[in-house]
Coordinates of C-alpha atoms in Angstrom, one line a residue:
M1 CA 135.9 102.1 154.7
E2 CA 139.4 102.2 154.5
P3 CA 140.5 104.4 151.6
R4 CA 142.5 102.5 148.9
T5 CA 146.7 102.3 148.9
P6 CA 147.7 105.8 147.7
W7 CA 149.7 106.2 145.0
W8 CA 152.7 107.3 147.3
A9 CA 152.6 104.3 149.3
N10 CA 155.5 103.2 147.1
A11 CA 157.4 106.4 145.9
V12 CA 160.5 107.9 146.3
V13 CA 160.4 111.5 146.7
Y14 CA 163.7 114.1 145.8
Q15 CA 164.9 117.1 147.7
I16 CA 166.3 119.8 145.8
Y17 CA 168.1 122.4 147.5
P18 CA 168.2 124.9 144.2
R19 CA 171.2 127.1 145.5
S20 CA 173.5 124.2 145.6
F21 CA 172.2 121.7 143.2
A22 CA 173.7 123.3 139.5
D23 CA 173.7 126.9 138.4
S24 CA 173.3 127.7 135.0
T25 CA 173.8 131.4 134.7
G26 CA 177.1 131.8 135.8
D27 CA 176.4 134.0 139.2
G28 CA 177.8 130.8 141.6
I29 CA 174.7 130.0 142.8
G30 CA 172.0 126.6 141.6
D31 CA 168.8 127.8 139.7
I32 CA 165.6 126.3 138.4
G33 CA 167.7 126.3 134.6
G34 CA 170.7 124.2 136.3
I35 CA 168.2 121.9 138.1
I36 CA 166.4 121.3 133.8
E37 CA 169.7 120.5 132.7
H38 CA 170.4 117.9 135.0
L39 CA 166.6 116.3 134.6
D40 CA 168.0 113.6 133.2
H41 CA 169.6 112.1 136.2
L42 CA 166.0 112.6 138.3
Q43 CA 164.8 110.0 135.7
D44 CA 167.7 108.0 135.3
L45 CA 167.9 107.4 139.5
G46 CA 163.9 106.5 139.2
I47 CA 162.4 108.7 141.3
D48 CA 158.5 109.6 141.5
V49 CA 158.1 112.8 143.1
L50 CA 160.8 116.4 143.8
W51 CA 160.6 118.5 146.5
L52 CA 161.9 121.6 145.9
S53 CA 163.4 123.5 148.6
P54 CA 162.0 127.9 149.0
I55 CA 163.0 129.5 145.2
H56 CA 160.1 132.2 146.3
Q57 CA 161.3 135.7 146.7
S58 CA 163.0 136.6 149.5
P59 CA 165.8 138.7 150.9
Q60 CA 167.8 135.3 151.5
F61 CA 167.8 136.0 155.6
D62 CA 167.2 132.0 155.6
N63 CA 168.3 131.4 152.9
G64 CA 164.7 131.2 151.1
Y65 CA 162.4 130.5 154.7
D66 CA 161.8 134.1 154.8
I67 CA 159.6 134.5 151.7
S68 CA 158.5 138.4 150.6
D69 CA 156.0 136.9 147.5
Y70 CA 154.6 133.3 147.3
R71 CA 153.6 134.1 144.5
R72 CA 157.0 135.6 142.5
V73 CA 159.7 133.2 141.8
D74 CA 162.9 135.0 143.5
E75 CA 165.3 136.1 141.0
L76 CA 168.7 134.4 142.2
F77 CA 166.7 131.5 141.1
G78 CA 165.1 132.3 137.7
T79 CA 161.7 133.3 136.5
N80 CA 157.8 131.9 137.0
E81 CA 158.3 131.2 133.3
Q82 CA 161.5 129.1 134.1
L83 CA 159.4 127.3 136.8
D84 CA 156.7 126.2 134.2
E85 CA 159.6 125.0 131.8
L86 CA 160.1 123.1 135.3
L87 CA 157.1 121.4 135.5
E88 CA 156.9 120.2 132.0
G89 CA 159.8 119.2 131.9
L90 CA 158.7 116.7 135.6
H91 CA 155.7 116.2 134.2
G92 CA 156.9 115.0 130.7
R93 CA 159.1 112.3 132.9
G94 CA 156.3 111.0 135.3
I95 CA 157.3 113.1 137.5
K96 CA 155.8 115.2 140.4
L97 CA 156.8 118.6 141.6
I98 CA 155.8 119.8 145.7
M99 CA 157.1 122.7 146.4
D100 CA 157.9 123.7 150.1
L101 CA 154.8 125.8 152.0
V102 CA 156.3 128.4 154.4
V103 CA 153.6 130.0 156.3
N104 CA 154.3 130.1 160.1
H105 CA 156.2 133.0 159.4
T106 CA 156.5 135.0 156.9
S107 CA 159.3 137.6 155.7
S108 CA 159.7 141.0 156.9
E109 CA 159.4 142.5 154.0
Y110 CA 156.9 140.8 153.2
P111 CA 153.9 143.5 152.2
A112 CA 151.2 142.2 154.7
F113 CA 153.9 142.6 157.3
L114 CA 154.9 146.0 157.0
E115 CA 151.3 146.7 156.6
S116 CA 151.0 145.5 160.1
R117 CA 154.1 146.9 161.0
S118 CA 153.0 150.7 160.4
S119 CA 150.9 151.1 163.1
R120 CA 148.5 150.0 166.0
S121 CA 145.7 151.0 163.9
S122 CA 146.4 149.1 161.4
P123 CA 143.8 146.3 159.9
R124 CA 146.2 144.0 158.9
R125 CA 148.1 144.2 162.4
D126 CA 146.3 141.2 163.8
S127 CA 147.8 139.1 161.1
Y128 CA 150.9 138.9 163.3
W129 CA 151.8 138.4 167.2
W130 CA 151.9 141.8 168.6
R131 CA 152.2 142.8 172.0
D132 CA 152.8 144.9 174.8
P133 CA 155.7 145.2 176.8
R134 CA 155.5 142.7 180.4
P135 CA 154.1 144.6 182.9
G136 CA 155.9 147.2 185.4
F137 CA 158.2 147.0 182.3
T138 CA 159.2 149.8 179.8
A139 CA 159.6 149.7 176.4
G140 CA 162.6 148.0 175.1
E141 CA 164.5 147.5 178.3
P142 CA 166.4 144.2 179.1
G143 CA 163.5 142.0 179.8
A144 CA 160.7 143.5 178.8
E145 CA 159.6 140.9 176.3
P146 CA 156.2 140.3 176.2
N147 CA 157.0 136.6 177.8
N148 CA 160.4 134.6 177.8
W149 CA 160.2 132.3 174.6
G150 CA 163.2 131.9 173.5
S151 CA 164.1 132.0 169.3
M152 CA 165.2 128.7 167.6
F153 CA 168.3 130.6 166.2
G154 CA 169.5 132.1 169.7
G155 CA 168.0 135.4 171.7
S156 CA 164.5 136.0 171.9
A157 CA 161.4 135.1 170.4
W158 CA 160.7 138.5 170.2
T159 CA 161.5 142.0 168.7
F160 CA 160.4 145.4 169.6
D161 CA 159.6 148.0 166.8
Q162 CA 160.6 151.6 168.0
R163 CA 157.2 153.6 165.5
T164 CA 154.4 151.4 167.4
R165 CA 156.5 150.7 170.2
Q166 CA 155.3 147.3 171.0
Y167 CA 156.5 143.8 170.6
Y168 CA 156.9 141.3 167.9
L169 CA 157.2 136.9 167.6
H170 CA 159.4 135.2 165.8
L171 CA 160.2 131.9 166.6
F172 CA 163.0 132.0 164.1
T173 CA 164.7 135.0 162.8
P174 CA 164.0 139.0 163.3
Q175 CA 163.2 138.8 159.7
Q176 CA 160.7 135.8 160.0
P177 CA 157.3 137.2 162.4
D178 CA 155.1 134.5 162.7
L179 CA 151.4 134.7 161.2
N180 CA 148.9 134.7 163.3
W181 CA 146.5 131.8 162.9
E182 CA 144.0 132.4 165.1
V183 CA 142.8 135.3 162.3
S184 CA 140.9 133.6 160.0
R185 CA 141.5 136.3 156.8
V186 CA 145.3 135.0 157.6
R187 CA 144.0 131.8 157.1
E188 CA 142.2 132.6 153.7
R189 CA 144.9 134.0 152.3
V190 CA 147.3 131.3 153.3
Y191 CA 144.8 128.8 151.3
E192 CA 144.3 131.1 148.3
M193 CA 147.8 130.8 147.4
M194 CA 147.7 127.6 147.7
N195 CA 145.3 127.1 145.5
W196 CA 146.9 129.2 142.8
W197 CA 149.9 126.8 142.8
L198 CA 148.1 123.7 142.5
D199 CA 146.8 125.3 139.5
K200 CA 149.5 125.8 137.9
G201 CA 150.5 122.2 138.4
V202 CA 152.5 122.2 141.1
D203 CA 151.1 117.9 143.2
G204 CA 151.6 119.2 146.7
F205 CA 153.4 121.3 149.0
R206 CA 155.8 120.3 152.0
M207 CA 154.8 122.3 155.0
D208 CA 157.6 124.2 156.9
V209 CA 157.1 123.7 160.4
I210 CA 153.6 122.9 160.0
N211 CA 152.6 121.9 164.1
F212 CA 154.1 125.4 165.2
I213 CA 151.2 127.0 163.8
S214 CA 149.0 126.9 165.9
K215 CA 150.1 129.3 169.3
D216 CA 148.3 129.3 172.6
P217 CA 146.6 132.7 172.6
A218 CA 147.9 133.5 176.1
L219 CA 151.7 132.7 175.3
P220 CA 152.9 132.0 178.6
D221 CA 156.4 132.0 180.0
G222 CA 158.3 128.8 179.2
V223 CA 160.2 126.8 181.9
S224 CA 164.1 127.9 181.3
E225 CA 167.1 125.8 182.6
A226 CA 169.1 126.8 185.1
G227 CA 171.4 129.9 184.5
G228 CA 169.5 129.8 181.0
V229 CA 168.0 133.2 180.3
W230 CA 164.9 132.0 177.7
G231 CA 163.0 129.7 178.3
D232 CA 161.4 126.9 176.2
G233 CA 158.1 127.9 174.5
S234 CA 157.3 124.8 172.6
P235 CA 154.7 123.4 174.9
H236 CA 152.5 126.6 174.0
Y237 CA 153.6 126.0 170.7
V238 CA 154.3 122.6 169.3
N239 CA 151.0 120.4 168.4
G240 CA 148.8 123.1 169.3
P241 CA 145.5 123.8 170.3
R242 CA 143.9 124.2 167.5
I243 CA 146.2 122.7 164.9
H244 CA 144.0 119.7 164.1
E245 CA 141.3 122.2 162.9
F246 CA 143.3 123.8 160.9
L247 CA 145.0 121.2 159.2
Q248 CA 141.7 120.1 158.4
E249 CA 140.2 123.4 157.3
M250 CA 143.8 123.7 154.8
H251 CA 142.4 120.3 153.4
H252 CA 138.5 121.5 153.0
R253 CA 139.7 124.9 151.1
V254 CA 142.6 123.6 148.9
F255 CA 141.9 119.8 148.5
S256 CA 138.9 118.0 149.2
E257 CA 137.4 119.1 145.8
R258 CA 140.3 118.1 143.4
E259 CA 141.1 115.3 141.5
G260 CA 144.2 114.0 140.9
E261 CA 147.1 113.0 142.7
Y262 CA 148.5 115.1 145.3
L263 CA 151.1 115.2 148.1
T264 CA 150.8 116.7 151.7
V265 CA 153.8 116.7 153.4
G266 CA 154.0 118.3 157.5
E267 CA 157.2 119.1 159.2
T268 CA 156.4 118.5 162.7
P269 CA 159.4 119.0 165.1
G270 CA 158.5 117.3 168.3
A271 CA 155.6 115.2 167.6
T272 CA 154.8 111.8 168.8
V273 CA 153.7 108.5 167.3
E274 CA 150.4 109.0 168.8
Q275 CA 150.4 113.1 167.5
A276 CA 151.8 111.4 164.0
R277 CA 149.2 109.0 164.3
L278 CA 146.3 112.0 164.4
Y279 CA 147.7 113.6 161.7
T280 CA 148.0 111.6 159.1
D281 CA 145.1 109.1 159.6
R282 CA 143.5 109.6 156.1
R283 CA 140.1 109.4 157.5
R284 CA 140.8 112.5 159.4
H285 CA 142.0 114.8 156.3
E286 CA 144.7 116.5 157.5
L287 CA 148.1 115.2 156.0
D288 CA 149.7 112.7 154.1
M289 CA 152.4 112.1 155.8
V290 CA 154.7 113.8 158.5
F291 CA 158.6 114.5 159.2
Q292 CA 159.6 113.6 162.7
F293 CA 162.9 114.2 164.0
E294 CA 162.9 111.9 167.1
H295 CA 165.3 109.3 165.3
V296 CA 168.1 112.5 164.2
S297 CA 168.5 113.8 167.7
L298 CA 169.5 111.0 168.9
D299 CA 173.3 111.8 169.2
Q300 CA 172.6 114.9 170.5
G301 CA 173.8 115.4 174.0
P302 CA 171.3 118.2 176.8
G303 CA 172.9 121.1 175.1
G304 CA 171.2 120.7 172.1
K305 CA 172.6 119.9 168.3
F306 CA 175.4 120.8 168.9
D307 CA 176.5 118.8 172.4
Y308 CA 177.1 116.0 170.0
K309 CA 177.2 112.8 172.0
G310 CA 177.0 110.1 168.8
L311 CA 174.7 107.1 168.1
E312 CA 174.3 103.7 170.3
L313 CA 173.1 101.8 167.7
A314 CA 169.8 100.1 170.0
D315 CA 168.9 103.4 170.0
L316 CA 168.2 103.7 166.8
K317 CA 166.5 100.8 166.6
T318 CA 164.1 101.4 169.4
S319 CA 163.3 104.7 167.5
W320 CA 162.4 103.1 164.1
N321 CA 160.4 100.8 165.8
R322 CA 158.7 102.8 167.7
W323 CA 157.1 104.5 164.6
Q324 CA 157.2 101.7 162.1
R325 CA 155.0 99.6 164.7
G326 CA 153.0 102.9 165.4
L327 CA 152.3 103.6 162.4
A328 CA 151.9 99.9 161.2
E329 CA 147.9 100.3 161.0
T330 CA 147.0 104.0 160.7
G331 CA 149.0 106.6 159.7
W332 CA 152.1 106.7 157.9
N333 CA 156.2 108.2 157.9
S334 CA 158.4 109.9 155.7
L335 CA 162.0 107.7 156.2
Y336 CA 164.7 110.2 156.2
L337 CA 168.1 110.7 157.3
S338 CA 169.4 113.5 154.8
N339 CA 167.9 116.9 154.1
H340 CA 169.2 120.6 153.9
D341 CA 169.7 120.8 157.7
Q342 CA 171.0 117.4 158.6
P343 CA 174.5 116.6 158.1
R344 CA 175.6 114.3 155.9
I345 CA 175.0 110.3 156.6
V346 CA 178.0 108.8 155.7
S347 CA 180.1 111.2 157.6
R348 CA 177.7 111.5 160.6
F349 CA 176.8 107.7 161.1
G350 CA 178.4 106.2 158.1
D351 CA 182.9 106.0 157.3
E352 CA 183.6 108.7 154.9
E353 CA 187.7 107.5 154.9
E354 CA 187.8 103.7 154.7
Y355 CA 184.1 102.4 153.7
R356 CA 181.9 105.3 152.4
Y357 CA 181.0 103.5 149.4
E358 CA 179.8 100.3 151.7
S359 CA 178.5 102.8 154.8
A360 CA 176.0 105.3 152.5
T361 CA 174.8 102.2 150.7
L362 CA 174.4 100.2 154.1
W363 CA 172.3 103.2 155.5
A364 CA 170.1 103.5 152.3
T365 CA 169.0 99.6 152.7
L366 CA 168.2 99.9 156.2
L367 CA 166.0 103.1 155.6
H368 CA 164.7 102.4 152.3
L369 CA 163.1 98.8 153.1
Q370 CA 161.5 100.3 155.6
R371 CA 157.4 101.3 155.8
G372 CA 157.3 104.3 154.6
T373 CA 157.9 107.0 151.8
P374 CA 162.1 107.5 151.9
Y375 CA 163.3 110.9 151.1
V376 CA 166.6 111.3 149.0
Y377 CA 168.7 114.3 149.8
Q378 CA 170.5 115.8 146.6
G379 CA 174.3 114.3 146.8
E380 CA 172.9 111.3 149.2
E381 CA 172.7 109.1 145.7
I382 CA 176.1 109.7 145.1
G383 CA 177.3 109.0 148.6
M384 CA 178.4 113.0 149.8
P385 CA 179.9 113.9 152.9
S386 CA 180.1 116.4 154.9
A387 CA 181.4 120.2 154.5
G388 CA 184.9 119.6 156.2
F389 CA 184.8 122.8 157.3
T390 CA 187.9 124.4 159.6
S391 CA 187.8 128.2 159.9
I392 CA 183.9 130.4 160.5
G393 CA 184.4 132.1 157.6
Q394 CA 183.7 128.9 155.8
Y395 CA 180.2 129.1 157.4
R396 CA 176.5 130.8 155.4
D397 CA 174.5 129.0 158.0
V398 CA 172.3 131.4 160.1
E399 CA 171.7 128.8 162.9
S400 CA 176.0 128.1 162.5
L401 CA 176.7 131.3 162.7
N402 CA 174.7 132.6 165.7
H403 CA 175.7 129.7 167.7
Y404 CA 179.2 130.2 167.4
A405 CA 178.9 134.3 168.0
E406 CA 177.0 133.5 171.2
A407 CA 179.4 130.2 172.6
L408 CA 182.7 131.9 172.1
R409 CA 180.8 134.7 173.9
L410 CA 180.2 132.7 176.9
G411 CA 183.6 131.7 177.1
M412 CA 183.2 128.5 175.2
D413 CA 186.4 126.7 173.5
Q414 CA 186.9 128.3 169.6
E415 CA 188.3 124.9 168.6
A416 CA 185.6 122.8 170.1
V417 CA 182.6 125.3 168.7
L418 CA 184.0 124.6 165.1
E419 CA 184.3 120.9 166.1
S420 CA 180.8 120.8 166.9
L421 CA 179.7 122.7 163.5
R422 CA 181.8 120.3 161.7
R423 CA 179.8 117.3 163.1
M424 CA 176.3 119.5 163.5
S425 CA 176.1 122.7 161.0
R426 CA 173.2 122.7 158.4
D427 CA 175.9 123.8 156.3
N428 CA 177.5 120.2 156.2
A429 CA 174.5 119.7 153.7
R430 CA 174.2 122.8 151.5
T431 CA 178.0 122.5 149.9
P432 CA 177.3 122.8 145.4
M433 CA 176.6 119.1 144.3
Q434 CA 179.8 117.6 142.8
W435 CA 178.7 116.8 139.1
T436 CA 182.3 116.6 138.2
S437 CA 185.8 116.0 139.0
G438 CA 186.5 119.5 137.3
P439 CA 186.3 123.5 137.7
H440 CA 183.8 124.5 140.8
A441 CA 182.8 120.6 140.3
G442 CA 180.6 121.1 137.4
F443 CA 177.9 123.0 139.7
S444 CA 179.2 126.7 138.7
T445 CA 181.9 128.1 136.4
V446 CA 182.2 130.6 138.4
E447 CA 183.3 130.3 142.8
P448 CA 180.2 129.6 144.9
W449 CA 178.6 130.8 147.1
I450 CA 179.5 128.2 149.3
P451 CA 182.7 126.2 149.2
L452 CA 182.8 122.8 147.8
G453 CA 183.1 119.8 150.6
K454 CA 185.6 117.8 151.2
G455 CA 184.6 114.8 149.2
F456 CA 185.4 116.9 145.8
P457 CA 187.3 116.1 143.7
E458 CA 187.3 112.2 144.4
T459 CA 183.3 111.9 144.8
S460 CA 180.9 113.2 142.6
V461 CA 178.1 112.3 140.2
E462 CA 181.1 111.6 137.2
A463 CA 182.9 109.4 139.0
D464 CA 180.2 107.8 140.6
R465 CA 178.1 106.8 138.0
A466 CA 181.3 105.0 136.0
A467 CA 182.9 103.2 139.4
E468 CA 182.1 99.3 139.7
K469 CA 181.0 100.2 143.3
S470 CA 178.4 102.9 143.0
V471 CA 176.5 104.3 145.3
F472 CA 174.2 105.7 142.3
R473 CA 173.3 102.4 140.9
Y474 CA 172.2 100.5 144.4
Y475 CA 169.8 103.4 145.0
Q476 CA 168.4 102.5 140.9
R477 CA 167.9 99.1 142.8
L478 CA 166.9 100.5 146.1
I479 CA 164.1 102.1 144.1
R480 CA 162.6 99.7 141.4
L481 CA 162.6 97.2 144.6
R482 CA 160.0 99.5 146.2
H483 CA 158.2 100.3 142.7
E484 CA 158.2 96.4 142.2
S485 CA 157.5 94.8 145.5
E486 CA 154.1 95.3 148.1
L487 CA 156.1 93.5 150.2
V488 CA 158.4 96.5 150.8
S489 CA 156.2 99.4 150.3
L490 CA 152.9 97.8 152.2
G491 CA 154.2 94.7 154.7
D492 CA 154.2 94.5 158.2
F493 CA 158.1 95.2 159.6
H494 CA 159.3 93.2 163.3
M495 CA 162.8 94.4 164.2
L496 CA 165.5 91.3 165.3
D497 CA 168.1 91.5 167.7
P498 CA 167.1 94.7 169.0
A499 CA 169.8 95.3 171.4
H500 CA 172.7 94.3 169.7
P501 CA 175.7 97.1 169.2
T502 CA 176.2 96.6 165.7
L503 CA 173.4 94.1 163.6
F504 CA 171.3 96.2 162.5
A505 CA 168.2 93.4 161.3
F506 CA 164.6 93.0 161.1
K507 CA 162.4 91.4 158.5
R508 CA 159.1 92.0 156.6
T509 CA 156.4 90.3 156.1
R510 CA 152.6 90.4 153.9
G511 CA 150.7 87.0 153.2
D512 CA 153.2 84.1 152.4
Q513 CA 156.4 86.1 151.5
A514 CA 159.0 87.4 154.0
L515 CA 162.5 89.8 153.6
L516 CA 165.0 89.5 155.9
V517 CA 167.2 92.8 156.2
L518 CA 170.1 93.0 157.4
G519 CA 173.4 95.1 158.3
N520 CA 176.6 95.3 159.5
V521 CA 176.8 99.4 161.4
S522 CA 180.6 98.8 162.1
G523 CA 184.1 98.6 160.5
A524 CA 185.1 94.9 161.1
E525 CA 183.5 91.9 160.7
L526 CA 180.6 90.5 162.3
G527 CA 179.2 87.2 162.5
V528 CA 175.6 86.2 161.3
P529 CA 173.7 84.5 164.2
A530 CA 172.2 81.3 163.0
N531 CA 169.0 81.9 163.2
L532 CA 169.5 84.7 160.4
E533 CA 171.8 82.9 158.2
S534 CA 169.7 81.2 155.4
G535 CA 167.7 83.4 152.9
D536 CA 168.4 83.8 149.3
L537 CA 170.2 86.9 148.6
V538 CA 168.4 90.0 146.9
L539 CA 170.5 93.0 146.8
G540 CA 173.4 93.2 149.1
N541 CA 175.8 95.9 148.4
Y542 CA 178.9 94.2 147.8
I543 CA 180.1 93.2 144.8
T544 CA 181.9 89.5 145.3
P545 CA 179.9 86.8 147.3
G546 CA 180.6 86.7 150.7
D547 CA 180.1 83.7 153.8
H548 CA 176.4 83.8 154.4
R549 CA 177.8 83.5 158.4
L550 CA 180.1 86.5 158.0
L551 CA 178.8 90.0 157.1
R552 CA 181.9 92.3 156.3
P553 CA 182.2 96.2 157.4
W554 CA 179.5 98.3 156.2
E555 CA 178.0 94.8 154.8
A556 CA 173.7 95.3 153.6
R557 CA 171.9 92.4 152.3
I558 CA 168.4 91.7 151.7
L559 CA 167.4 88.1 151.8
D560 CA 164.2 86.3 150.8
V561 CA 163.1 84.0 153.3
S562 CA 159.8 83.4 152.2
I563 CA 160.7 79.7 152.3
Y564 CA 162.5 79.1 154.9
P565 CA 161.6 78.0 158.3
G566 CA 160.5 81.5 160.3
G567 CA 160.3 82.9 157.3

């Protein structure tokens, strides 16, 4: 029997990157106290779930995604008691809390890794991936790494340990060694920790790169591109051989006997529609929904994320349609355009200068009217643009800094490298939340840990909520529409005019109800095809009524076409 419709089918999630949200202590770093001070902002927006990026104790080599104590809040962000206060404040407002679960890897300062590293005979040696040098090589010499896998952040995915004369695997930085999920003891420790958080009142987890946890134990070499030093190991760890077994075991150990409403979200880079269907088929008891990356990779060239080539709208329509149709009967998708790793959408795919409000609300419309669970990233609800940094000294992100150093080492033009960072750096999403037009944007009373973005002082919560054209108020209406309409949350999706270079049009249907969504993804006026002109306006991002035969620059319309022919 098909399970009943889950509570999260009409929910909206808001993501907070804590160090950039609000500083309550005057040290320039956002914290839990700052979040507590702004809970009314979240309640006013109307969201159902708060996703909190890592706040655990961490050396902060990768901004908290290197955890050294999974049960303690890092003092940068506050205390465990403050987290309890945050939970109480959220639950009192009808908002759930999900936390980041980072268990593909730990910090190199995590006690289990320190013990594992202490000796080859350590009982925890097998908790991580330790290997001898490649046969025929001397430990520590170039090329002696156990395989040729490259790290996500540049260089080898292996680091040599002088004390024990072996290498350990880290798909990210050397300070983030990968856990060996083949060892049942490792898995049980993870499940024990997850249960501990749920017992404290947390409502679920967003699971960081969760489809990396199962690796081919043989750790074979990956394919190297011509001229490249490091190979692509992803075929041997992305959606690995035991991933479904591990996730089903996790569900059984952590969630199967719990009463209540929980949420499990899997970040799954490289997952296809078919794989996502397996992850999120509710009868398989693995994940509730996935984060996939296909649509946010379409403006990247063959050189990867910093090889910007621009977006072809037809490609995005193809991708979104594939995922909408592919998960229509089984499975569920997370709907997002922004998060802590992506450039701001109004800068990336919109017009941050002349049509910031219009393009911000257009993209919100196209996203929130799809089937799936929408995510709002802090600042997205006021149309914050990307950072606009002009020098390398402004950047803080380890991925960006490593790319800059490596690109210059290879002889690339400095200005070209900075331009690629301006477009695609993760720091574009990590500038401080702009609350007011006052000093430090109301984020802090002192200089923030990272410079303010170029949208300051024009763009702020204070200014937007007082403006006639308010991105925030538009998001409120979109969220309310999803809450009130099963057509929006559960209806079928039908892409229209897929090849049009600037018109984004689709229809949602459920029974005898139908909505038509139109968007002009350009700064020029656009004629509406005659067969799409009819309908009663439900919501639009222009304040004044327009000609139904014409879409103004970056205009979005949601039309009720239930009673119209073909509706």
